[in-house]
PDB file of C-alpha atoms and ligand atoms in Angstrom:
ATOM      1  CA  UNK A 192       0.135   0.307   0.553  1.00 58.00           C
ATOM      2  CA  UNK A 193       1.521   3.760  -0.825  1.00 60.00           C
ATOM      3  CA  UNK A 194       0.788   7.039  -0.017  1.00 55.00           C
ATOM      4  CA  UNK A 195      -1.470   7.113  -2.819  1.00 59.00           C
ATOM      5  CA  UNK A 196      -3.343   4.252  -2.509  1.00 59.00           C
ATOM      6  CA  UNK A 197      -4.814   6.454   1.117  1.00 54.00           C
ATOM      7  CA  UNK A 198      -4.682   9.015  -0.544  1.00 55.00           C
ATOM      8  CA  UNK A 199      -8.733   9.853   0.206  1.00 60.00           C
ATOM      9  CA  UNK A 200      -9.681   7.124   1.632  1.00 65.00           C
ATOM     10  CA  UNK A 201     -13.557   8.091   0.993  1.00 82.00           C
ATOM     11  CA  UNK A 202     -15.879   5.732   1.934  1.00 89.00           C
ATOM     12  CA  UNK A 203     -19.547   7.640   0.144  1.00 86.00           C
ATOM     13  CA  UNK A 204     -19.600   5.181  -3.204  1.00 90.00           C
ATOM     14  CA  UNK A 205     -16.744   2.775  -1.574  1.00 91.00           C
ATOM     15  CA  UNK A 206     -17.567   0.261  -5.569  1.00 89.00           C
ATOM     16  CA  UNK A 207     -16.177   3.003  -7.449  1.00 88.00           C
ATOM     17  CA  UNK A 208     -13.084   3.555  -6.025  1.00 85.00           C
ATOM     18  CA  UNK A 209     -10.366   1.909  -7.861  1.00 83.00           C
ATOM     19  CA  UNK A 210      -8.162   1.427  -4.292  1.00 84.00           C
ATOM     20  CA  UNK A 211     -12.017  -0.560  -3.369  1.00 91.00           C
ATOM     21  CA  UNK A 212      -9.012  -3.548  -1.228  1.00 90.00           C
ATOM     22  CA  UNK A 213      -7.610  -0.336   0.943  1.00 87.00           C
ATOM     23  CA  UNK A 214     -10.931   0.624   1.735  1.00 90.00           C
ATOM     24  CA  UNK A 215     -12.048  -2.661   3.077  1.00 91.00           C
ATOM     25  CA  UNK A 216      -8.241  -3.340   4.642  1.00 89.00           C
ATOM     26  CA  UNK A 217      -8.672   0.567   6.352  1.00 91.00           C
ATOM     27  CA  UNK A 218     -11.900  -0.801   8.262  1.00 93.00           C
ATOM     28  CA  UNK A 219     -10.102  -4.410   9.509  1.00 94.00           C
ATOM     29  CA  UNK A 220      -7.495  -0.840  10.904  1.00 92.00           C
ATOM     30  CA  UNK A 221     -10.368   0.866  12.763  1.00 95.00           C
ATOM     31  CA  UNK A 222     -11.758  -1.435  13.670  1.00 95.00           C
ATOM     32  CA  UNK A 223      -8.690  -2.134  15.723  1.00 95.00           C
ATOM     33  CA  UNK A 224      -8.302   1.477  17.417  1.00 96.00           C
ATOM     34  CA  UNK A 225      -8.986   1.740  20.796  1.00 97.00           C
ATOM     35  CA  UNK A 226     -11.883   4.107  20.853  1.00 98.00           C
ATOM     36  CA  UNK A 227     -13.698   1.674  18.640  1.00 98.00           C
ATOM     37  CA  UNK A 228     -13.277  -0.723  20.887  1.00 98.00           C
ATOM     38  CA  UNK A 229     -13.802   0.595  23.721  1.00 98.00           C
ATOM     39  CA  UNK A 230     -17.541   2.049  21.886  1.00 98.00           C
ATOM     40  CA  UNK A 231     -18.225  -1.345  20.561  1.00 98.00           C
ATOM     41  CA  UNK A 232     -18.015  -3.146  23.752  1.00 98.00           C
ATOM     42  CA  UNK A 233     -19.431   0.102  25.866  1.00 98.00           C
ATOM     43  CA  UNK A 234     -22.666   0.120  23.338  1.00 98.00           C
ATOM     44  CA  UNK A 235     -23.096  -3.809  24.135  1.00 98.00           C
ATOM     45  CA  UNK A 236     -23.592  -2.906  27.262  1.00 98.00           C
ATOM     46  CA  UNK A 237     -25.398  -0.893  26.666  1.00 98.00           C
ATOM     47  CA  UNK A 238     -28.243  -2.136  24.431  1.00 98.00           C
ATOM     48  CA  UNK A 239     -29.182  -5.587  26.756  1.00 96.00           C
ATOM     49  CA  UNK A 240     -29.677  -8.005  23.959  1.00 98.00           C
ATOM     50  CA  UNK A 241     -31.300 -10.508  24.800  1.00 97.00           C
ATOM     51  CA  UNK A 242     -31.636 -13.970  22.944  1.00 97.00           C
ATOM     52  CA  UNK A 243     -34.100 -14.255  19.968  1.00 97.00           C
ATOM     53  CA  UNK A 244     -34.054 -10.274  19.704  1.00 98.00           C
ATOM     54  CA  UNK A 245     -33.776  -8.277  15.700  1.00 98.00           C
ATOM     55  CA  UNK A 246     -31.191  -6.391  14.605  1.00 98.00           C
ATOM     56  CA  UNK A 247     -30.501  -4.078  11.737  1.00 98.00           C
ATOM     57  CA  UNK A 248     -26.973  -2.587  11.075  1.00 98.00           C
ATOM     58  CA  UNK A 249     -27.441   0.520   8.425  1.00 98.00           C
ATOM     59  CA  UNK A 250     -23.993   0.769   7.025  1.00 98.00           C
ATOM     60  CA  UNK A 251     -22.348  -2.200   8.239  1.00 98.00           C
ATOM     61  CA  UNK A 252     -19.144  -2.275   6.248  1.00 97.00           C
ATOM     62  CA  UNK A 253     -17.413  -5.678   6.759  1.00 97.00           C
ATOM     63  CA  UNK A 254     -20.060  -6.775   8.986  1.00 97.00           C
ATOM     64  CA  UNK A 255     -17.778  -7.334  12.503  1.00 97.00           C
ATOM     65  CA  UNK A 256     -19.980  -5.556  14.658  1.00 97.00           C
ATOM     66  CA  UNK A 257     -22.850  -6.960  14.241  1.00 97.00           C
ATOM     67  CA  UNK A 258     -21.141 -10.009  13.968  1.00 96.00           C
ATOM     68  CA  UNK A 259     -19.917  -9.681  17.452  1.00 96.00           C
ATOM     69  CA  UNK A 260     -23.384  -8.546  19.206  1.00 97.00           C
ATOM     70  CA  UNK A 261     -25.046 -11.909  16.757  1.00 97.00           C
ATOM     71  CA  UNK A 262     -23.626 -13.872  19.562  1.00 95.00           C
ATOM     72  CA  UNK A 263     -25.805 -12.218  22.771  1.00 96.00           C
ATOM     73  CA  UNK A 264     -28.956 -13.109  19.932  1.00 97.00           C
ATOM     74  CA  UNK A 265     -29.093 -16.896  20.373  1.00 95.00           C
ATOM     75  CA  UNK A 266     -30.012 -19.233  17.611  1.00 95.00           C
ATOM     76  CA  UNK A 267     -33.501 -17.774  17.424  1.00 96.00           C
ATOM     77  CA  UNK A 268     -32.465 -14.156  17.033  1.00 97.00           C
ATOM     78  CA  UNK A 269     -31.483 -12.844  13.776  1.00 98.00           C
ATOM     79  CA  UNK A 270     -29.396 -10.044  12.045  1.00 98.00           C
ATOM     80  CA  UNK A 271     -29.344  -7.805   8.970  1.00 98.00           C
ATOM     81  CA  UNK A 272     -26.641  -5.572   7.818  1.00 98.00           C
ATOM     82  CA  UNK A 273     -27.745  -2.696   4.921  1.00 98.00           C
ATOM     83  CA  UNK A 274     -24.315  -1.136   2.678  1.00 98.00           C
ATOM     84  CA  UNK A 275     -24.112   1.142   0.006  1.00 97.00           C
ATOM     85  CA  UNK A 276     -20.806  -1.311  -1.036  1.00 96.00           C
ATOM     86  CA  UNK A 277     -22.124  -4.524  -2.686  1.00 96.00           C
ATOM     87  CA  UNK A 278     -18.013  -4.916  -2.625  1.00 94.00           C
ATOM     88  CA  UNK A 279     -18.999  -4.271   1.508  1.00 96.00           C
ATOM     89  CA  UNK A 280     -21.795  -7.595   2.775  1.00 97.00           C
ATOM     90  CA  UNK A 281     -19.757 -10.133   0.153  1.00 96.00           C
ATOM     91  CA  UNK A 282     -17.146  -9.635   2.274  1.00 96.00           C
ATOM     92  CA  UNK A 283     -19.754  -9.090   5.698  1.00 97.00           C
ATOM     93  CA  UNK A 284     -21.667 -12.408   4.504  1.00 97.00           C
ATOM     94  CA  UNK A 285     -18.244 -14.213   3.484  1.00 96.00           C
ATOM     95  CA  UNK A 286     -17.378 -13.590   6.979  1.00 96.00           C
ATOM     96  CA  UNK A 287     -20.287 -14.647   8.643  1.00 95.00           C
ATOM     97  CA  UNK A 288     -20.781 -18.235   7.840  1.00 92.00           C
ATOM     98  CA  UNK A 289     -20.516 -19.468  11.627  1.00 89.00           C
ATOM     99  CA  UNK A 290     -22.703 -17.511  13.384  1.00 90.00           C
ATOM    100  CA  UNK A 291     -25.495 -19.690  14.994  1.00 90.00           C
ATOM    101  CA  UNK A 292     -28.050 -17.207  14.104  1.00 94.00           C
ATOM    102  CA  UNK A 293     -29.742 -16.276  11.156  1.00 95.00           C
ATOM    103  CA  UNK A 294     -27.348 -13.436   9.692  1.00 97.00           C
ATOM    104  CA  UNK A 295     -28.211 -11.562   6.240  1.00 97.00           C
ATOM    105  CA  UNK A 296     -25.660  -8.556   5.290  1.00 98.00           C
ATOM    106  CA  UNK A 297     -27.093  -6.891   1.352  1.00 98.00           C
ATOM    107  CA  UNK A 298     -26.553  -3.731  -0.593  1.00 98.00           C
ATOM    108  CA  UNK A 299     -29.300  -1.062   0.682  1.00 98.00           C
ATOM    109  CA  UNK A 300     -29.325   2.619   1.738  1.00 98.00           C
ATOM    110  CA  UNK A 301     -29.361   4.030   4.260  1.00 98.00           C
ATOM    111  CA  UNK A 302     -31.021   7.572   3.305  1.00 98.00           C
ATOM    112  CA  UNK A 303     -34.029   4.937   1.932  1.00 98.00           C
ATOM    113  CA  UNK A 304     -34.888   2.026   3.692  1.00 98.00           C
ATOM    114  CA  UNK A 305     -36.021  -1.680   1.741  1.00 97.00           C
ATOM    115  CA  UNK A 306     -37.401  -2.647   5.408  1.00 97.00           C
ATOM    116  CA  UNK A 307     -40.768  -2.905   6.971  1.00 97.00           C
ATOM    117  CA  UNK A 308     -41.420  -0.139   9.751  1.00 96.00           C
ATOM    118  CA  UNK A 309     -41.618  -1.899  13.779  1.00 97.00           C
ATOM    119  CA  UNK A 310     -39.208  -5.152  12.161  1.00 97.00           C
ATOM    120  CA  UNK A 311     -36.567  -4.291  14.232  1.00 98.00           C
ATOM    121  CA  UNK A 312     -35.637  -4.786  17.815  1.00 98.00           C
ATOM    122  CA  UNK A 313     -32.689  -2.508  18.236  1.00 98.00           C
ATOM    123  CA  UNK A 314     -31.272  -0.954  15.160  1.00 98.00           C
ATOM    124  CA  UNK A 315     -27.516   0.462  15.412  1.00 98.00           C
ATOM    125  CA  UNK A 316     -25.185   2.709  12.482  1.00 98.00           C
ATOM    126  CA  UNK A 317     -21.814   3.147  12.986  1.00 98.00           C
ATOM    127  CA  UNK A 318     -19.387   6.012  11.211  1.00 97.00           C
ATOM    128  CA  UNK A 319     -21.571   5.267   8.394  1.00 97.00           C
ATOM    129  CA  UNK A 320     -23.607   8.517   8.845  1.00 97.00           C
ATOM    130  CA  UNK A 321     -20.368  10.994   8.408  1.00 96.00           C
ATOM    131  CA  UNK A 322     -20.649   9.624   5.105  1.00 94.00           C
ATOM    132  CA  UNK A 323     -24.264  10.802   4.217  1.00 95.00           C
ATOM    133  CA  UNK A 324     -25.883  14.156   2.899  1.00 92.00           C
ATOM    134  CA  UNK A 325     -28.681  14.114   5.262  1.00 95.00           C
ATOM    135  CA  UNK A 326     -27.789  12.121   8.352  1.00 97.00           C
ATOM    136  CA  UNK A 327     -31.160  13.018   9.854  1.00 97.00           C
ATOM    137  CA  UNK A 328     -33.705  11.064   7.528  1.00 98.00           C
ATOM    138  CA  UNK A 329     -31.442   7.813   7.452  1.00 98.00           C
ATOM    139  CA  UNK A 330     -31.894   7.824  11.576  1.00 98.00           C
ATOM    140  CA  UNK A 331     -36.040   8.804  10.371  1.00 98.00           C
ATOM    141  CA  UNK A 332     -35.255   5.421   8.450  1.00 98.00           C
ATOM    142  CA  UNK A 333     -34.241   3.289  11.168  1.00 98.00           C
ATOM    143  CA  UNK A 334     -36.494   4.524  13.550  1.00 98.00           C
ATOM    144  CA  UNK A 335     -39.054   4.005  11.715  1.00 98.00           C
ATOM    145  CA  UNK A 336     -37.943  -0.379  11.425  1.00 98.00           C
ATOM    146  CA  UNK A 337     -37.622   0.220  15.362  1.00 98.00           C
ATOM    147  CA  UNK A 338     -40.263  -1.298  17.106  1.00 97.00           C
ATOM    148  CA  UNK A 339     -41.920   0.666  20.331  1.00 96.00           C
ATOM    149  CA  UNK A 340     -39.682   1.149  23.069  1.00 97.00           C
ATOM    150  CA  UNK A 341     -36.602  -0.479  20.336  1.00 98.00           C
ATOM    151  CA  UNK A 342     -33.133   0.412  20.942  1.00 98.00           C
ATOM    152  CA  UNK A 343     -31.595   2.675  18.230  1.00 98.00           C
ATOM    153  CA  UNK A 344     -27.545   3.110  18.902  1.00 98.00           C
ATOM    154  CA  UNK A 345     -25.256   5.725  16.850  1.00 98.00           C
ATOM    155  CA  UNK A 346     -21.244   5.439  16.967  1.00 98.00           C
ATOM    156  CA  UNK A 347     -20.001   7.813  14.428  1.00 98.00           C
ATOM    157  CA  UNK A 348     -16.683  10.470  14.545  1.00 96.00           C
ATOM    158  CA  UNK A 349     -16.378  13.735  14.685  1.00 97.00           C
ATOM    159  CA  UNK A 350     -13.280  15.055  12.477  1.00 95.00           C
ATOM    160  CA  UNK A 351     -13.808  18.890  13.437  1.00 95.00           C
ATOM    161  CA  UNK A 352     -11.604  16.990  17.086  1.00 97.00           C
ATOM    162  CA  UNK A 353      -9.195  15.923  14.893  1.00 96.00           C
ATOM    163  CA  UNK A 354      -5.436  17.355  16.463  1.00 97.00           C
ATOM    164  CA  UNK A 355      -2.038  17.182  14.608  1.00 97.00           C
ATOM    165  CA  UNK A 356       0.572  18.472  17.020  1.00 97.00           C
ATOM    166  CA  UNK A 357       3.942  17.942  15.502  1.00 97.00           C
ATOM    167  CA  UNK A 358       5.643  21.161  17.771  1.00 95.00           C
ATOM    168  CA  UNK A 359       3.988  24.303  15.617  1.00 95.00           C
ATOM    169  CA  UNK A 360       1.467  25.730  16.943  1.00 96.00           C
ATOM    170  CA  UNK A 361       0.704  27.370  13.775  1.00 95.00           C
ATOM    171  CA  UNK A 362       0.263  24.668  11.409  1.00 96.00           C
ATOM    172  CA  UNK A 363      -2.109  22.759  13.981  1.00 97.00           C
ATOM    173  CA  UNK A 364      -3.957  26.006  14.022  1.00 96.00           C
ATOM    174  CA  UNK A 365      -4.275  25.136  10.525  1.00 96.00           C
ATOM    175  CA  UNK A 366      -5.108  21.563  10.047  1.00 96.00           C
ATOM    176  CA  UNK A 367      -7.919  22.060  13.476  1.00 96.00           C
ATOM    177  CA  UNK A 368      -9.541  24.650  11.336  1.00 94.00           C
ATOM    178  CA  UNK A 369      -9.566  23.012   8.386  1.00 94.00           C
ATOM    179  CA  UNK A 370     -10.706  20.153   9.344  1.00 93.00           C
ATOM    180  CA  UNK A 371     -13.545  22.233  11.810  1.00 91.00           C
ATOM    181  CA  UNK A 372     -15.488  22.839   8.201  1.00 86.00           C
ATOM    182  CA  UNK A 373     -17.161  20.330   6.425  1.00 85.00           C
ATOM    183  CA  UNK A 374     -17.448  19.530   2.857  1.00 80.00           C
ATOM    184  CA  UNK A 375     -20.002  17.794   0.419  1.00 81.00           C
ATOM    185  CA  UNK A 376     -20.387  15.315   4.105  1.00 86.00           C
ATOM    186  CA  UNK A 377     -21.711  15.440   7.594  1.00 91.00           C
ATOM    187  CA  UNK A 378     -17.917  15.232   8.768  1.00 90.00           C
ATOM    188  CA  UNK A 379     -18.956  16.777  11.825  1.00 94.00           C
ATOM    189  CA  UNK A 380     -21.862  14.299  13.056  1.00 97.00           C
ATOM    190  CA  UNK A 381     -20.135  12.541  15.960  1.00 97.00           C
ATOM    191  CA  UNK A 382     -21.878  16.166  18.363  1.00 96.00           C
ATOM    192  CA  UNK A 383     -24.899  15.821  16.655  1.00 97.00           C
ATOM    193  CA  UNK A 384     -25.784  12.384  17.534  1.00 98.00           C
ATOM    194  CA  UNK A 385     -28.100  13.324  20.981  1.00 98.00           C
ATOM    195  CA  UNK A 386     -29.669  15.969  19.074  1.00 98.00           C
ATOM    196  CA  UNK A 387     -30.705  13.607  15.889  1.00 98.00           C
ATOM    197  CA  UNK A 388     -31.907  10.101  17.822  1.00 98.00           C
ATOM    198  CA  UNK A 389     -34.114  13.445  20.064  1.00 97.00           C
ATOM    199  CA  UNK A 390     -34.987  15.193  16.656  1.00 97.00           C
ATOM    200  CA  UNK A 391     -36.770  11.538  15.330  1.00 97.00           C
ATOM    201  CA  UNK A 392     -38.454  10.990  18.448  1.00 96.00           C
ATOM    202  CA  UNK A 393     -36.297   8.887  20.107  1.00 97.00           C
ATOM    203  CA  UNK A 394     -35.332   9.345  24.973  1.00 97.00           C
ATOM    204  CA  UNK A 395     -31.531   8.766  25.010  1.00 98.00           C
ATOM    205  CA  UNK A 396     -30.817   6.229  27.272  1.00 97.00           C
ATOM    206  CA  UNK A 397     -26.483   7.133  27.835  1.00 98.00           C
ATOM    207  CA  UNK A 398     -23.955   8.891  25.812  1.00 98.00           C
ATOM    208  CA  UNK A 399     -20.151   9.120  25.424  1.00 98.00           C
ATOM    209  CA  UNK A 400     -17.301   9.584  23.384  1.00 98.00           C
ATOM    210  CA  UNK A 401     -13.713   8.273  22.877  1.00 98.00           C
ATOM    211  CA  UNK A 402     -10.769   9.774  21.895  1.00 98.00           C
ATOM    212  CA  UNK A 403      -8.208   7.788  19.458  1.00 97.00           C
ATOM    213  CA  UNK A 404      -5.369   9.158  20.139  1.00 97.00           C
ATOM    214  CA  UNK A 405      -1.594   7.951  17.678  1.00 96.00           C
ATOM    215  CA  UNK A 406       1.456   8.439  18.965  1.00 94.00           C
ATOM    216  CA  UNK A 407       3.890   6.059  16.565  1.00 91.00           C
ATOM    217  CA  UNK A 408       4.112   6.421  13.054  1.00 95.00           C
ATOM    218  CA  UNK A 409       7.246   6.137  10.188  1.00 94.00           C
ATOM    219  CA  UNK A 410       5.812   6.784   7.853  1.00 94.00           C
ATOM    220  CA  UNK A 411       8.929   4.729   5.675  1.00 94.00           C
ATOM    221  CA  UNK A 412       6.754   1.164   6.503  1.00 92.00           C
ATOM    222  CA  UNK A 413       3.409   2.594   6.613  1.00 89.00           C
ATOM    223  CA  UNK A 414       2.911   5.408   3.990  1.00 85.00           C
ATOM    224  CA  UNK A 415      -0.461   6.199   6.998  1.00 92.00           C
ATOM    225  CA  UNK A 416      -1.068   6.623  10.752  1.00 93.00           C
ATOM    226  CA  UNK A 417      -2.905   2.928  11.273  1.00 92.00           C
ATOM    227  CA  UNK A 418      -6.461   2.910   9.725  1.00 91.00           C
ATOM    228  CA  UNK A 419      -4.844   6.898   8.481  1.00 91.00           C
ATOM    229  CA  UNK A 420      -5.298   8.693   5.542  1.00 90.00           C
ATOM    230  CA  UNK A 421      -1.789  10.598   4.092  1.00 91.00           C
ATOM    231  CA  UNK A 422      -0.399  13.097   5.422  1.00 95.00           C
ATOM    232  CA  UNK A 423      -0.996  14.331   1.226  1.00 94.00           C
ATOM    233  CA  UNK A 424      -4.094  13.610   1.328  1.00 91.00           C
ATOM    234  CA  UNK A 425      -4.075  15.688   4.342  1.00 94.00           C
ATOM    235  CA  UNK A 426      -2.533  18.822   2.820  1.00 96.00           C
ATOM    236  CA  UNK A 427      -5.156  18.791  -0.041  1.00 93.00           C
ATOM    237  CA  UNK A 428      -7.641  19.099   2.406  1.00 91.00           C
ATOM    238  CA  UNK A 429      -5.542  22.291   3.498  1.00 95.00           C
ATOM    239  CA  UNK A 430      -5.788  23.718   0.856  1.00 95.00           C
ATOM    240  CA  UNK A 431      -8.923  22.823  -0.929  1.00 92.00           C
ATOM    241  CA  UNK A 432      -9.920  25.807   2.500  1.00 93.00           C
ATOM    242  CA  UNK A 433      -8.070  27.780   1.765  1.00 94.00           C
ATOM    243  CA  UNK A 434      -5.490  26.757   4.203  1.00 95.00           C
ATOM    244  CA  UNK A 435      -2.059  25.892   2.564  1.00 96.00           C
ATOM    245  CA  UNK A 436      -1.156  27.376  -0.653  1.00 97.00           C
ATOM    246  CA  UNK A 437      -0.286  24.811  -3.209  1.00 97.00           C
ATOM    247  CA  UNK A 438       3.438  26.236  -3.073  1.00 97.00           C
ATOM    248  CA  UNK A 439       3.360  24.827   0.793  1.00 97.00           C
ATOM    249  CA  UNK A 440       1.771  21.096  -0.035  1.00 97.00           C
ATOM    250  CA  UNK A 441       5.640  19.885   0.594  1.00 96.00           C
ATOM    251  CA  UNK A 442       6.899  21.443   2.585  1.00 97.00           C
ATOM    252  CA  UNK A 443       3.737  20.225   5.044  1.00 97.00           C
ATOM    253  CA  UNK A 444       3.959  16.504   4.244  1.00 96.00           C
ATOM    254  CA  UNK A 445       7.904  16.801   4.758  1.00 96.00           C
ATOM    255  CA  UNK A 446       6.822  18.791   7.840  1.00 97.00           C
ATOM    256  CA  UNK A 447       5.047  15.871   9.573  1.00 97.00           C
ATOM    257  CA  UNK A 448       7.330  13.234   8.003  1.00 97.00           C
ATOM    258  CA  UNK A 449       9.784  14.548   9.589  1.00 96.00           C
ATOM    259  CA  UNK A 450       8.270  15.087  13.436  1.00 96.00           C
ATOM    260  CA  UNK A 451       6.770  11.142  12.573  1.00 96.00           C
ATOM    261  CA  UNK A 452      10.501  10.164  12.284  1.00 96.00           C
ATOM    262  CA  UNK A 453      11.836  12.075  15.387  1.00 95.00           C
ATOM    263  CA  UNK A 454       9.093  11.139  17.838  1.00 94.00           C
ATOM    264  CA  UNK A 455       7.626  14.713  17.766  1.00 95.00           C
ATOM    265  CA  UNK A 456       4.227  13.755  16.284  1.00 96.00           C
ATOM    266  CA  UNK A 457       0.123  13.052  17.665  1.00 97.00           C
ATOM    267  CA  UNK A 458      -3.018  13.147  16.352  1.00 97.00           C
ATOM    268  CA  UNK A 459      -5.847  12.619  18.021  1.00 97.00           C
ATOM    269  CA  UNK A 460      -9.521  12.141  17.504  1.00 97.00           C
ATOM    270  CA  UNK A 461     -12.848  12.029  19.305  1.00 98.00           C
ATOM    271  CA  UNK A 462     -15.648   9.648  18.368  1.00 98.00           C
ATOM    272  CA  UNK A 463     -19.071  10.082  20.205  1.00 98.00           C
ATOM    273  CA  UNK A 464     -21.370   7.224  20.329  1.00 98.00           C
ATOM    274  CA  UNK A 465     -25.205   7.570  21.661  1.00 98.00           C
ATOM    275  CA  UNK A 466     -28.286   4.519  22.891  1.00 98.00           C
ATOM    276  CA  UNK A 467     -31.349   6.192  22.777  1.00 98.00           C
ATOM    277  CA  UNK A 468     -35.261   4.178  22.674  1.00 98.00           C
ATOM    278  CA  UNK A 469     -38.272   4.600  20.412  1.00 96.00           C
ATOM    279  CA  UNK A 470     -41.655   5.509  22.732  1.00 90.00           C
ATOM    280  CA  UNK A 471     -43.664   2.924  24.033  1.00 88.00           C
ATOM    281  CA  UNK A 472     -47.089   2.981  22.503  1.00 72.00           C
ATOM    282  CA  UNK A 473     -49.378   2.506  25.461  1.00 49.00           C
ATOM    283  CA  UNK A 474     -52.726   0.054  25.078  1.00 49.00           C
ATOM    284  CA  UNK A 475     -55.213   1.957  25.724  1.00 57.00           C
ATOM    285  CA  UNK A 476     -56.868   2.957  28.814  1.00 53.00           C
ATOM    286  CA  UNK A 477     -59.518   0.106  28.930  1.00 46.00           C
ATOM    287  CA  UNK A 478     -62.857   1.942  29.875  1.00 47.00           C
ATOM    288  CA  UNK A 479     -65.496   1.054  32.909  1.00 37.00           C
TER     289      UNK A 479
HETATM  290  C1  LIG B1425     -16.158   4.246   7.105  1.00 72.39           C
HETATM  291  S1  LIG B1425     -17.571   2.849   6.689  1.00 72.39           S
HETATM  292  C2  LIG B1425     -18.456   2.112   8.720  1.00 72.39           C
HETATM  293  C3  LIG B1425     -18.488   0.164   8.235  1.00 72.39           C
HETATM  294  C4  LIG B1425     -18.992   0.057   9.768  1.00 72.39           C
HETATM  295  N1  LIG B1425     -20.292   0.302  10.349  1.00 72.39           N
HETATM  296  C5  LIG B1425     -17.718   0.253  10.512  1.00 72.39           C
HETATM  297  O1  LIG B1425     -17.563   1.027  11.957  1.00 72.39           O
HETATM  298  O2  LIG B1425     -16.846  -0.787  10.674  1.00 72.39           O
HETATM  299  C6  LIG B1425     -19.309   3.866   5.996  1.00 72.39           C
HETATM  300  C7  LIG B1425     -19.710   2.513   5.541  1.00 72.39           C
HETATM  301  O3  LIG B1425     -21.229   3.280   5.566  1.00 72.39           O
HETATM  302  C8  LIG B1425     -21.749   2.615   3.975  1.00 72.39           C
HETATM  303  N2  LIG B1425     -22.150   4.280   3.645  1.00 72.39           N
HETATM  304  C9  LIG B1425     -21.934   4.362   2.883  1.00 72.39           C
HETATM  305  N3  LIG B1425     -23.035   5.566   2.016  1.00 72.39           N
HETATM  306  C10 LIG B1425     -23.999   4.909   2.863  1.00 72.39           C
HETATM  307  C11 LIG B1425     -25.989   4.929   2.157  1.00 72.39           C
HETATM  308  N4  LIG B1425     -25.952   5.863   1.624  1.00 72.39           N
HETATM  309  N5  LIG B1425     -26.456   3.596   2.583  1.00 72.39           N
HETATM  310  C12 LIG B1425     -25.986   2.668   2.914  1.00 72.39           C
HETATM  311  N6  LIG B1425     -24.707   2.264   4.052  1.00 72.39           N
HETATM  312  C13 LIG B1425     -23.968   3.639   3.160  1.00 72.39           C
HETATM  313  C14 LIG B1425     -19.960   2.578   3.266  1.00 72.39           C
HETATM  314  O4  LIG B1425     -19.590   1.523   2.006  1.00 72.39           O
HETATM  315  C15 LIG B1425     -19.629   1.947   4.198  1.00 72.39           C
HETATM  316  O5  LIG B1425     -19.224   0.522   4.872  1.00 72.39           O
END
């Protein structure tokens, strides 16, 4: 894998990307991030899945999180995963061969789920809303497919929390400003998760955050920090929003690479999670 392959790392149209295998591999790497592991474990504790329940994972990717949760549903449970990418779905299905319960992944759109209303006990979505143009439509769709009193779990990154420290405060400020700016996608959706759940009519049960940090990276060995984009890609983002001029691009990249070689490099990024419930519809009170 070279720096060009980790350049864009966009998940809007995975199947059209010439580096599709890198996109899939990056999901394995980000699944191993400490922050991801902590939030998935937190989610599992708060969902309190029961045998026989039905779970839908929207933007399921490789299906790894859904597969772990499937273990809590017993043989009578059911897991469905929906993802816009055929490549993701095929890999997810092949990894799920040993699941105890019924588990099926299919291609679909988070903003227009091909699922009946009120079918699922639990709907989850992880790091997918940030790739959508209308995350609020997707959350409303997820809520629609939940039973009354069903649980909704949202996990997502907020790229406005991204910090790069190479001992240069001016460079750090330019990076922070560039990452704060949303372009063409909901990259700062992490901090909006609670508001999205509330807007969809849910009650929030719990929320939390986890921060991923990178303190070691050798740019001569791997083209990008683990599970992340390359510094060329970051430089292009800065140029895009006017925080860097094209003439400064190479300097920016070599400053960051030198800092990483000298051990004076760190990056951090915060992810958010929320578990909420849909309203319980009470039976009408009997008349006297
Ligand atoms: C960053 S990956 C996260 C995958 C997985 N949820 C995880 O956390 O490992 C984002 C996923 O969202 C999918 N995606 C993007 N747009 C989508 C849409 N409109 N509907 C459904 N899935 C979508 C991508 O194909 C990709 O698999």
